[in-house]
Amino acid sequence: MDHIVTVQDAVTAFADFMEPTAAELEAIELEMPVILADVDLIDAQIATLDRTPNELDARRIRRARRRALAARRDLANQGGTDAPVVA
């Protein structure tokens, strides 16, 4: 019989010293408009999963997609070589 055991190291692997650095928090802050625009796009797409999208739904998805692309463009055009790359 195989015994199932928990791996304690995996559960406690993220100790206090593993907090994000100031540079990582700044990078997240720079990417926040992209993240929020992507969330809006996903929300618009989820709203149409259980029904046939009507014209209003299609417009909402198109607008959300344009906002997401514009946010990605703005992030990419912020200049400097230290700007994070968003996939």
Short mmCIF file of C-alpha atoms in Angstrom, two decimals:
data_model
loop_
_atom_site.label_atom_id
_atom_site.label_comp_id
_atom_site.label_asym_id
_atom_site.label_seq_id
_atom_site.Cartn_x
_atom_site.Cartn_y
_atom_site.Cartn_z
CA MET A 1 0.00 0.00 0.00
CA ASP A 2 1.32 3.45 -0.90
CA HIS A 3 1.06 6.09 1.76
CA ILE A 4 0.12 9.63 0.88
CA VAL A 5 2.21 12.16 2.74
CA THR A 6 2.30 15.91 2.55
CA VAL A 7 5.47 17.68 1.65
CA GLN A 8 5.98 20.23 4.39
CA ASP A 9 8.67 22.12 2.45
CA ALA A 10 6.28 22.80 -0.41
CA VAL A 11 3.65 24.20 1.95
CA THR A 12 6.03 26.49 3.81
CA ALA A 13 8.32 27.29 0.89
CA PHE A 14 7.22 30.92 0.79
CA ALA A 15 8.60 32.36 3.98
CA ASP A 16 8.72 36.01 4.99
CA PHE A 17 12.07 36.56 3.30
CA MET A 18 10.49 35.63 -0.05
CA GLU A 19 8.38 38.79 -0.22
CA PRO A 20 8.47 40.72 -3.51
CA THR A 21 11.15 43.34 -3.79
CA ALA A 22 10.48 47.01 -4.38
CA ALA A 23 11.50 46.59 -8.03
CA GLU A 24 9.05 43.71 -8.48
CA LEU A 25 6.24 45.72 -6.90
CA GLU A 26 7.06 48.65 -9.18
CA ALA A 27 6.95 46.36 -12.22
CA ILE A 28 3.54 45.08 -11.13
CA GLU A 29 2.35 48.65 -10.69
CA LEU A 30 3.53 49.51 -14.20
CA GLU A 31 1.67 46.51 -15.61
CA MET A 32 -1.53 47.14 -13.63
CA PRO A 33 -3.39 48.94 -16.50
CA VAL A 34 -2.69 45.93 -18.74
CA ILE A 35 -3.85 43.52 -16.06
CA LEU A 36 -7.08 45.44 -15.46
CA ALA A 37 -7.79 45.73 -19.18
CA ASP A 38 -7.27 41.98 -19.58
CA VAL A 39 -9.65 41.32 -16.68
CA ASP A 40 -12.30 43.49 -18.37
CA LEU A 41 -11.83 41.56 -21.62
CA ILE A 42 -12.17 38.22 -19.85
CA ASP A 43 -15.28 39.48 -18.02
CA ALA A 44 -16.84 40.46 -21.34
CA GLN A 45 -16.03 37.07 -22.83
CA ILE A 46 -17.32 35.16 -19.80
CA ALA A 47 -20.62 37.02 -19.97
CA THR A 48 -21.29 35.49 -23.38
CA LEU A 49 -20.30 31.89 -22.63
CA ASP A 50 -23.77 30.60 -21.85
CA ARG A 51 -25.67 32.44 -24.57
CA THR A 52 -25.34 33.65 -28.11
CA PRO A 53 -23.66 37.07 -28.09
CA ASN A 54 -25.88 39.86 -29.32
CA GLU A 55 -24.69 43.11 -30.89
CA LEU A 56 -24.24 44.79 -27.51
CA ASP A 57 -22.09 41.90 -26.28
CA ALA A 58 -19.99 41.99 -29.44
CA ARG A 59 -19.43 45.74 -28.98
CA ARG A 60 -18.46 45.25 -25.35
CA ILE A 61 -15.91 42.57 -26.32
CA ARG A 62 -14.49 44.73 -29.13
CA ARG A 63 -14.12 47.73 -26.82
CA ALA A 64 -12.48 45.61 -24.13
CA ARG A 65 -10.10 44.10 -26.69
CA ARG A 66 -9.17 47.58 -27.95
CA ARG A 67 -8.56 48.79 -24.39
CA ALA A 68 -6.36 45.77 -23.68
CA LEU A 69 -4.34 46.34 -26.85
CA ALA A 70 -4.02 50.06 -26.10
CA ALA A 71 -2.81 49.32 -22.56
CA ARG A 72 -0.21 46.89 -23.93
CA ARG A 73 0.87 49.47 -26.52
CA ASP A 74 1.21 52.17 -23.88
CA LEU A 75 3.28 49.87 -21.68
CA ALA A 76 5.55 48.94 -24.56
CA ASN A 77 6.00 52.59 -25.56
CA GLN A 78 6.94 53.82 -22.08
CA GLY A 79 10.53 53.85 -23.21
CA GLY A 80 13.67 52.73 -21.50
CA THR A 81 15.24 49.33 -21.61
CA ASP A 82 14.03 48.38 -18.15
CA ALA A 83 10.35 48.31 -19.15
CA PRO A 84 8.87 44.84 -18.58
CA VAL A 85 7.85 42.79 -21.61
CA VAL A 86 4.21 41.73 -21.58
CA ALA A 87 3.32 38.59 -23.46
#
